[in-house]
Amino acid sequence: MRKKERKLIITFHTTTDAMAMEKLCHERLLPGRLIPVPRDISAGCGLAWCTQLDERQRIIEVMKQVGIEEEAVHECMV
């Protein structure tokens, strides 16, 4: 079982945005992975991007560059 730790969780309005985020991060070698939205977070789509807290600025900047809009950005234990 994986040890829970504090992570950056980015939620999206649509599944299309979540899938675009996954593709973008793989292409640009940005760390993270798609996960089901944690229970304590409400989101429009059932998927979220999970990455290390220290990646916040870099991930948000890249998302803005390509036009992927986040629904919300959270820090939580996953």
PDB file of N, CA and C in Angstrom:
ATOM      1  N   MET A   1       0.831  -1.181   0.000  1.00  0.00           N
ATOM      2  CA  MET A   1       0.000   0.000   0.000  1.00  0.00           C
ATOM      3  C   MET A   1       0.879   1.249   0.000  1.00  0.00           C
ATOM      4  N   ARG A   2       0.520   2.204  -0.817  1.00  0.00           N
ATOM      5  CA  ARG A   2       1.271   3.438  -0.950  1.00  0.00           C
ATOM      6  C   ARG A   2       1.068   4.339   0.267  1.00  0.00           C
ATOM      7  N   LYS A   3       2.145   4.926   0.756  1.00  0.00           N
ATOM      8  CA  LYS A   3       2.067   5.856   1.882  1.00  0.00           C
ATOM      9  C   LYS A   3       1.448   7.165   1.409  1.00  0.00           C
ATOM     10  N   LYS A   4       0.473   7.692   2.150  1.00  0.00           N
ATOM     11  CA  LYS A   4      -0.165   8.959   1.777  1.00  0.00           C
ATOM     12  C   LYS A   4       0.775  10.112   2.073  1.00  0.00           C
ATOM     13  N   GLU A   5       0.789  11.072   1.156  1.00  0.00           N
ATOM     14  CA  GLU A   5       1.567  12.291   1.361  1.00  0.00           C
ATOM     15  C   GLU A   5       0.841  13.453   0.723  1.00  0.00           C
ATOM     16  N   ARG A   6       1.229  14.661   1.115  1.00  0.00           N
ATOM     17  CA  ARG A   6       0.584  15.878   0.602  1.00  0.00           C
ATOM     18  C   ARG A   6       0.981  16.073  -0.851  1.00  0.00           C
ATOM     19  N   LYS A   7      -0.019  16.247  -1.723  1.00  0.00           N
ATOM     20  CA  LYS A   7       0.203  16.397  -3.166  1.00  0.00           C
ATOM     21  C   LYS A   7      -0.600  17.579  -3.699  1.00  0.00           C
ATOM     22  N   LEU A   8      -0.216  18.030  -4.866  1.00  0.00           N
ATOM     23  CA  LEU A   8      -0.951  19.042  -5.603  1.00  0.00           C
ATOM     24  C   LEU A   8      -1.971  18.310  -6.468  1.00  0.00           C
ATOM     25  N   ILE A   9      -3.235  18.687  -6.353  1.00  0.00           N
ATOM     26  CA  ILE A   9      -4.312  18.064  -7.116  1.00  0.00           C
ATOM     27  C   ILE A   9      -4.983  19.148  -7.958  1.00  0.00           C
ATOM     28  N   ILE A  10      -5.009  18.935  -9.267  1.00  0.00           N
ATOM     29  CA  ILE A  10      -5.636  19.887 -10.186  1.00  0.00           C
ATOM     30  C   ILE A  10      -6.865  19.217 -10.774  1.00  0.00           C
ATOM     31  N   THR A  11      -8.022  19.855 -10.587  1.00  0.00           N
ATOM     32  CA  THR A  11      -9.260  19.313 -11.145  1.00  0.00           C
ATOM     33  C   THR A  11      -9.633  20.083 -12.410  1.00  0.00           C
ATOM     34  N   PHE A  12     -10.487  19.451 -13.209  1.00  0.00           N
ATOM     35  CA  PHE A  12     -10.847  20.000 -14.518  1.00  0.00           C
ATOM     36  C   PHE A  12     -12.361  20.019 -14.690  1.00  0.00           C
ATOM     37  N   HIS A  13     -12.825  20.898 -15.573  1.00  0.00           N
ATOM     38  CA  HIS A  13     -14.251  20.998 -15.881  1.00  0.00           C
ATOM     39  C   HIS A  13     -14.723  19.794 -16.696  1.00  0.00           C
ATOM     40  N   THR A  14     -13.847  19.291 -17.570  1.00  0.00           N
ATOM     41  CA  THR A  14     -14.246  18.208 -18.469  1.00  0.00           C
ATOM     42  C   THR A  14     -13.183  17.110 -18.522  1.00  0.00           C
ATOM     43  N   THR A  15     -13.625  15.934 -18.911  1.00  0.00           N
ATOM     44  CA  THR A  15     -12.697  14.822 -19.099  1.00  0.00           C
ATOM     45  C   THR A  15     -11.725  15.130 -20.233  1.00  0.00           C
ATOM     46  N   THR A  16     -12.190  15.859 -21.238  1.00  0.00           N
ATOM     47  CA  THR A  16     -11.329  16.244 -22.360  1.00  0.00           C
ATOM     48  C   THR A  16     -10.140  17.057 -21.870  1.00  0.00           C
ATOM     49  N   ASP A  17     -10.378  18.002 -20.956  1.00  0.00           N
ATOM     50  CA  ASP A  17      -9.275  18.796 -20.390  1.00  0.00           C
ATOM     51  C   ASP A  17      -8.311  17.918 -19.604  1.00  0.00           C
ATOM     52  N   ALA A  18      -8.844  16.979 -18.849  1.00  0.00           N
ATOM     53  CA  ALA A  18      -7.990  16.076 -18.067  1.00  0.00           C
ATOM     54  C   ALA A  18      -7.103  15.239 -18.990  1.00  0.00           C
ATOM     55  N   MET A  19      -7.668  14.729 -20.069  1.00  0.00           N
ATOM     56  CA  MET A  19      -6.898  13.920 -21.015  1.00  0.00           C
ATOM     57  C   MET A  19      -5.857  14.774 -21.744  1.00  0.00           C
ATOM     58  N   ALA A  20      -6.212  16.019 -22.063  1.00  0.00           N
ATOM     59  CA  ALA A  20      -5.257  16.934 -22.700  1.00  0.00           C
ATOM     60  C   ALA A  20      -4.089  17.223 -21.750  1.00  0.00           C
ATOM     61  N   MET A  21      -4.393  17.330 -20.467  1.00  0.00           N
ATOM     62  CA  MET A  21      -3.352  17.566 -19.465  1.00  0.00           C
ATOM     63  C   MET A  21      -2.385  16.385 -19.411  1.00  0.00           C
ATOM     64  N   GLU A  22      -2.932  15.180 -19.428  1.00  0.00           N
ATOM     65  CA  GLU A  22      -2.078  13.996 -19.395  1.00  0.00           C
ATOM     66  C   GLU A  22      -1.154  13.967 -20.618  1.00  0.00           C
ATOM     67  N   LYS A  23      -1.703  14.223 -21.780  1.00  0.00           N
ATOM     68  CA  LYS A  23      -0.905  14.227 -23.015  1.00  0.00           C
ATOM     69  C   LYS A  23       0.179  15.303 -22.948  1.00  0.00           C
ATOM     70  N   LEU A  24      -0.198  16.500 -22.519  1.00  0.00           N
ATOM     71  CA  LEU A  24       0.747  17.612 -22.417  1.00  0.00           C
ATOM     72  C   LEU A  24       1.906  17.261 -21.483  1.00  0.00           C
ATOM     73  N   CYS A  25       1.589  16.738 -20.325  1.00  0.00           N
ATOM     74  CA  CYS A  25       2.634  16.437 -19.343  1.00  0.00           C
ATOM     75  C   CYS A  25       3.561  15.323 -19.820  1.00  0.00           C
ATOM     76  N   HIS A  26       3.015  14.342 -20.514  1.00  0.00           N
ATOM     77  CA  HIS A  26       3.873  13.284 -21.052  1.00  0.00           C
ATOM     78  C   HIS A  26       4.790  13.840 -22.143  1.00  0.00           C
ATOM     79  N   GLU A  27       4.260  14.702 -22.997  1.00  0.00           N
ATOM     80  CA  GLU A  27       5.070  15.290 -24.064  1.00  0.00           C
ATOM     81  C   GLU A  27       6.191  16.171 -23.520  1.00  0.00           C
ATOM     82  N   ARG A  28       5.899  16.896 -22.454  1.00  0.00           N
ATOM     83  CA  ARG A  28       6.886  17.841 -21.888  1.00  0.00           C
ATOM     84  C   ARG A  28       7.645  17.261 -20.704  1.00  0.00           C
ATOM     85  N   LEU A  29       7.461  15.980 -20.458  1.00  0.00           N
ATOM     86  CA  LEU A  29       8.156  15.285 -19.372  1.00  0.00           C
ATOM     87  C   LEU A  29       7.920  15.929 -18.010  1.00  0.00           C
ATOM     88  N   LEU A  30       6.686  16.380 -17.785  1.00  0.00           N
ATOM     89  CA  LEU A  30       6.301  16.944 -16.494  1.00  0.00           C
ATOM     90  C   LEU A  30       5.800  15.819 -15.599  1.00  0.00           C
ATOM     91  N   PRO A  31       6.182  15.831 -14.332  1.00  0.00           N
ATOM     92  CA  PRO A  31       5.804  14.738 -13.444  1.00  0.00           C
ATOM     93  C   PRO A  31       4.333  14.779 -13.051  1.00  0.00           C
ATOM     94  N   GLY A  32       3.792  13.606 -12.772  1.00  0.00           N
ATOM     95  CA  GLY A  32       2.417  13.513 -12.290  1.00  0.00           C
ATOM     96  C   GLY A  32       1.656  12.415 -13.006  1.00  0.00           C
ATOM     97  N   ARG A  33       0.385  12.276 -12.618  1.00  0.00           N
ATOM     98  CA  ARG A  33      -0.461  11.263 -13.235  1.00  0.00           C
ATOM     99  C   ARG A  33      -1.920  11.617 -13.009  1.00  0.00           C
ATOM    100  N   LEU A  34      -2.773  11.076 -13.875  1.00  0.00           N
ATOM    101  CA  LEU A  34      -4.211  11.228 -13.694  1.00  0.00           C
ATOM    102  C   LEU A  34      -4.669  10.280 -12.595  1.00  0.00           C
ATOM    103  N   ILE A  35      -5.541  10.788 -11.732  1.00  0.00           N
ATOM    104  CA  ILE A  35      -6.117   9.969 -10.663  1.00  0.00           C
ATOM    105  C   ILE A  35      -7.620  10.259 -10.591  1.00  0.00           C
ATOM    106  N   PRO A  36      -8.384   9.378  -9.986  1.00  0.00           N
ATOM    107  CA  PRO A  36      -9.779   9.725  -9.702  1.00  0.00           C
ATOM    108  C   PRO A  36      -9.793  10.878  -8.697  1.00  0.00           C
ATOM    109  N   VAL A  37     -10.753  11.778  -8.835  1.00  0.00           N
ATOM    110  CA  VAL A  37     -10.831  12.915  -7.907  1.00  0.00           C
ATOM    111  C   VAL A  37     -11.028  12.371  -6.495  1.00  0.00           C
ATOM    112  N   PRO A  38     -10.185  12.809  -5.538  1.00  0.00           N
ATOM    113  CA  PRO A  38     -10.344  12.356  -4.144  1.00  0.00           C
ATOM    114  C   PRO A  38     -11.741  12.695  -3.609  1.00  0.00           C
ATOM    115  N   ARG A  39     -12.235  11.888  -2.707  1.00  0.00           N
ATOM    116  CA  ARG A  39     -13.592  12.037  -2.183  1.00  0.00           C
ATOM    117  C   ARG A  39     -13.863  13.385  -1.526  1.00  0.00           C
ATOM    118  N   ASP A  40     -12.849  13.976  -0.898  1.00  0.00           N
ATOM    119  CA  ASP A  40     -13.070  15.234  -0.190  1.00  0.00           C
ATOM    120  C   ASP A  40     -13.049  16.455  -1.117  1.00  0.00           C
ATOM    121  N   ILE A  41     -12.912  16.236  -2.418  1.00  0.00           N
ATOM    122  CA  ILE A  41     -12.916  17.318  -3.406  1.00  0.00           C
ATOM    123  C   ILE A  41     -14.103  17.110  -4.341  1.00  0.00           C
ATOM    124  N   SER A  42     -14.791  18.186  -4.647  1.00  0.00           N
ATOM    125  CA  SER A  42     -15.879  18.129  -5.619  1.00  0.00           C
ATOM    126  C   SER A  42     -15.366  18.680  -6.938  1.00  0.00           C
ATOM    127  N   ALA A  43     -15.673  17.996  -8.051  1.00  0.00           N
ATOM    128  CA  ALA A  43     -15.184  18.457  -9.350  1.00  0.00           C
ATOM    129  C   ALA A  43     -16.179  18.103 -10.443  1.00  0.00           C
ATOM    130  N   GLY A  44     -16.125  18.878 -11.528  1.00  0.00           N
ATOM    131  CA  GLY A  44     -17.013  18.674 -12.661  1.00  0.00           C
ATOM    132  C   GLY A  44     -16.734  17.383 -13.403  1.00  0.00           C
ATOM    133  N   CYS A  45     -15.495  16.952 -13.397  1.00  0.00           N
ATOM    134  CA  CYS A  45     -15.095  15.730 -14.094  1.00  0.00           C
ATOM    135  C   CYS A  45     -14.521  14.791 -13.040  1.00  0.00           C
ATOM    136  N   GLY A  46     -14.514  13.528 -13.289  1.00  0.00           N
ATOM    137  CA  GLY A  46     -14.074  12.557 -12.292  1.00  0.00           C
ATOM    138  C   GLY A  46     -12.577  12.332 -12.239  1.00  0.00           C
ATOM    139  N   LEU A  47     -11.803  13.085 -13.049  1.00  0.00           N
ATOM    140  CA  LEU A  47     -10.352  12.901 -13.095  1.00  0.00           C
ATOM    141  C   LEU A  47      -9.626  14.159 -12.621  1.00  0.00           C
ATOM    142  N   ALA A  48      -8.444  13.955 -12.043  1.00  0.00           N
ATOM    143  CA  ALA A  48      -7.617  15.058 -11.571  1.00  0.00           C
ATOM    144  C   ALA A  48      -6.156  14.744 -11.871  1.00  0.00           C
ATOM    145  N   TRP A  49      -5.335  15.772 -11.982  1.00  0.00           N
ATOM    146  CA  TRP A  49      -3.897  15.600 -12.159  1.00  0.00           C
ATOM    147  C   TRP A  49      -3.248  15.695 -10.786  1.00  0.00           C
ATOM    148  N   CYS A  50      -2.410  14.732 -10.472  1.00  0.00           N
ATOM    149  CA  CYS A  50      -1.731  14.666  -9.181  1.00  0.00           C
ATOM    150  C   CYS A  50      -0.229  14.794  -9.414  1.00  0.00           C
ATOM    151  N   THR A  51       0.412  15.704  -8.682  1.00  0.00           N
ATOM    152  CA  THR A  51       1.851  15.888  -8.806  1.00  0.00           C
ATOM    153  C   THR A  51       2.413  16.405  -7.488  1.00  0.00           C
ATOM    154  N   GLN A  52       3.713  16.566  -7.440  1.00  0.00           N
ATOM    155  CA  GLN A  52       4.385  17.077  -6.247  1.00  0.00           C
ATOM    156  C   GLN A  52       4.043  18.554  -6.036  1.00  0.00           C
ATOM    157  N   LEU A  53       3.996  18.981  -4.777  1.00  0.00           N
ATOM    158  CA  LEU A  53       3.654  20.369  -4.452  1.00  0.00           C
ATOM    159  C   LEU A  53       4.596  21.378  -5.103  1.00  0.00           C
ATOM    160  N   ASP A  54       5.874  21.046  -5.190  1.00  0.00           N
ATOM    161  CA  ASP A  54       6.843  22.004  -5.725  1.00  0.00           C
ATOM    162  C   ASP A  54       6.745  22.188  -7.244  1.00  0.00           C
ATOM    163  N   GLU A  55       5.853  21.454  -7.897  1.00  0.00           N
ATOM    164  CA  GLU A  55       5.650  21.596  -9.341  1.00  0.00           C
ATOM    165  C   GLU A  55       4.542  22.596  -9.687  1.00  0.00           C
ATOM    166  N   ARG A  56       3.904  23.177  -8.673  1.00  0.00           N
ATOM    167  CA  ARG A  56       2.740  24.048  -8.886  1.00  0.00           C
ATOM    168  C   ARG A  56       2.994  25.125  -9.937  1.00  0.00           C
ATOM    169  N   GLN A  57       3.983  25.941  -9.747  1.00  0.00           N
ATOM    170  CA  GLN A  57       4.229  27.075 -10.648  1.00  0.00           C
ATOM    171  C   GLN A  57       4.479  26.617 -12.084  1.00  0.00           C
ATOM    172  N   ARG A  58       5.326  25.622 -12.239  1.00  0.00           N
ATOM    173  CA  ARG A  58       5.676  25.140 -13.580  1.00  0.00           C
ATOM    174  C   ARG A  58       4.454  24.550 -14.297  1.00  0.00           C
ATOM    175  N   ILE A  59       3.669  23.736 -13.598  1.00  0.00           N
ATOM    176  CA  ILE A  59       2.486  23.111 -14.195  1.00  0.00           C
ATOM    177  C   ILE A  59       1.466  24.175 -14.603  1.00  0.00           C
ATOM    178  N   ILE A  60       1.195  25.127 -13.717  1.00  0.00           N
ATOM    179  CA  ILE A  60       0.207  26.178 -14.008  1.00  0.00           C
ATOM    180  C   ILE A  60       0.646  27.018 -15.205  1.00  0.00           C
ATOM    181  N   GLU A  61       1.926  27.357 -15.281  1.00  0.00           N
ATOM    182  CA  GLU A  61       2.439  28.143 -16.413  1.00  0.00           C
ATOM    183  C   GLU A  61       2.263  27.406 -17.732  1.00  0.00           C
ATOM    184  N   VAL A  62       2.592  26.128 -17.762  1.00  0.00           N
ATOM    185  CA  VAL A  62       2.452  25.338 -18.985  1.00  0.00           C
ATOM    186  C   VAL A  62       0.983  25.227 -19.380  1.00  0.00           C
ATOM    187  N   MET A  63       0.104  25.040 -18.416  1.00  0.00           N
ATOM    188  CA  MET A  63      -1.325  24.967 -18.711  1.00  0.00           C
ATOM    189  C   MET A  63      -1.826  26.258 -19.351  1.00  0.00           C
ATOM    190  N   LYS A  64      -1.375  27.390 -18.831  1.00  0.00           N
ATOM    191  CA  LYS A  64      -1.781  28.684 -19.397  1.00  0.00           C
ATOM    192  C   LYS A  64      -1.259  28.849 -20.818  1.00  0.00           C
ATOM    193  N   GLN A  65      -0.038  28.417 -21.051  1.00  0.00           N
ATOM    194  CA  GLN A  65       0.561  28.534 -22.389  1.00  0.00           C
ATOM    195  C   GLN A  65      -0.256  27.814 -23.443  1.00  0.00           C
ATOM    196  N   VAL A  66      -0.794  26.651 -23.108  1.00  0.00           N
ATOM    197  CA  VAL A  66      -1.508  25.841 -24.099  1.00  0.00           C
ATOM    198  C   VAL A  66      -3.027  25.971 -23.998  1.00  0.00           C
ATOM    199  N   GLY A  67      -3.517  26.677 -22.994  1.00  0.00           N
ATOM    200  CA  GLY A  67      -4.952  26.921 -22.887  1.00  0.00           C
ATOM    201  C   GLY A  67      -5.763  25.850 -22.195  1.00  0.00           C
ATOM    202  N   ILE A  68      -5.139  25.072 -21.324  1.00  0.00           N
ATOM    203  CA  ILE A  68      -5.895  24.114 -20.514  1.00  0.00           C
ATOM    204  C   ILE A  68      -6.318  24.841 -19.241  1.00  0.00           C
ATOM    205  N   GLU A  69      -7.622  24.855 -19.001  1.00  0.00           N
ATOM    206  CA  GLU A  69      -8.148  25.579 -17.838  1.00  0.00           C
ATOM    207  C   GLU A  69      -8.454  24.612 -16.695  1.00  0.00           C
ATOM    208  N   GLU A  70      -7.918  24.912 -15.539  1.00  0.00           N
ATOM    209  CA  GLU A  70      -8.215  24.092 -14.362  1.00  0.00           C
ATOM    210  C   GLU A  70      -9.531  24.532 -13.736  1.00  0.00           C
ATOM    211  N   GLU A  71     -10.202  23.610 -13.107  1.00  0.00           N
ATOM    212  CA  GLU A  71     -11.394  23.967 -12.337  1.00  0.00           C
ATOM    213  C   GLU A  71     -10.951  24.519 -10.975  1.00  0.00           C
ATOM    214  N   ALA A  72     -10.004  23.810 -10.355  1.00  0.00           N
ATOM    215  CA  ALA A  72      -9.473  24.232  -9.058  1.00  0.00           C
ATOM    216  C   ALA A  72      -8.119  23.566  -8.829  1.00  0.00           C
ATOM    217  N   VAL A  73      -7.357  24.155  -7.907  1.00  0.00           N
ATOM    218  CA  VAL A  73      -6.059  23.589  -7.517  1.00  0.00           C
ATOM    219  C   VAL A  73      -6.124  23.366  -6.015  1.00  0.00           C
ATOM    220  N   HIS A  74      -5.812  22.149  -5.590  1.00  0.00           N
ATOM    221  CA  HIS A  74      -5.914  21.770  -4.185  1.00  0.00           C
ATOM    222  C   HIS A  74      -4.594  21.177  -3.709  1.00  0.00           C
ATOM    223  N   GLU A  75      -4.398  21.221  -2.407  1.00  0.00           N
ATOM    224  CA  GLU A  75      -3.329  20.467  -1.768  1.00  0.00           C
ATOM    225  C   GLU A  75      -4.027  19.505  -0.805  1.00  0.00           C
ATOM    226  N   CYS A  76      -3.774  18.224  -0.980  1.00  0.00           N
ATOM    227  CA  CYS A  76      -4.399  17.266  -0.084  1.00  0.00           C
ATOM    228  C   CYS A  76      -3.577  15.993   0.021  1.00  0.00           C
ATOM    229  N   MET A  77      -3.934  15.174   0.993  1.00  0.00           N
ATOM    230  CA  MET A  77      -3.250  13.904   1.217  1.00  0.00           C
ATOM    231  C   MET A  77      -3.826  12.851   0.273  1.00  0.00           C
ATOM    232  N   VAL A  78      -2.951  12.279  -0.537  1.00  0.00           N
ATOM    233  CA  VAL A  78      -3.363  11.174  -1.421  1.00  0.00           C
ATOM    234  C   VAL A  78      -2.291  10.101  -1.402  1.00  0.00           C
TER     235      VAL A  78
END
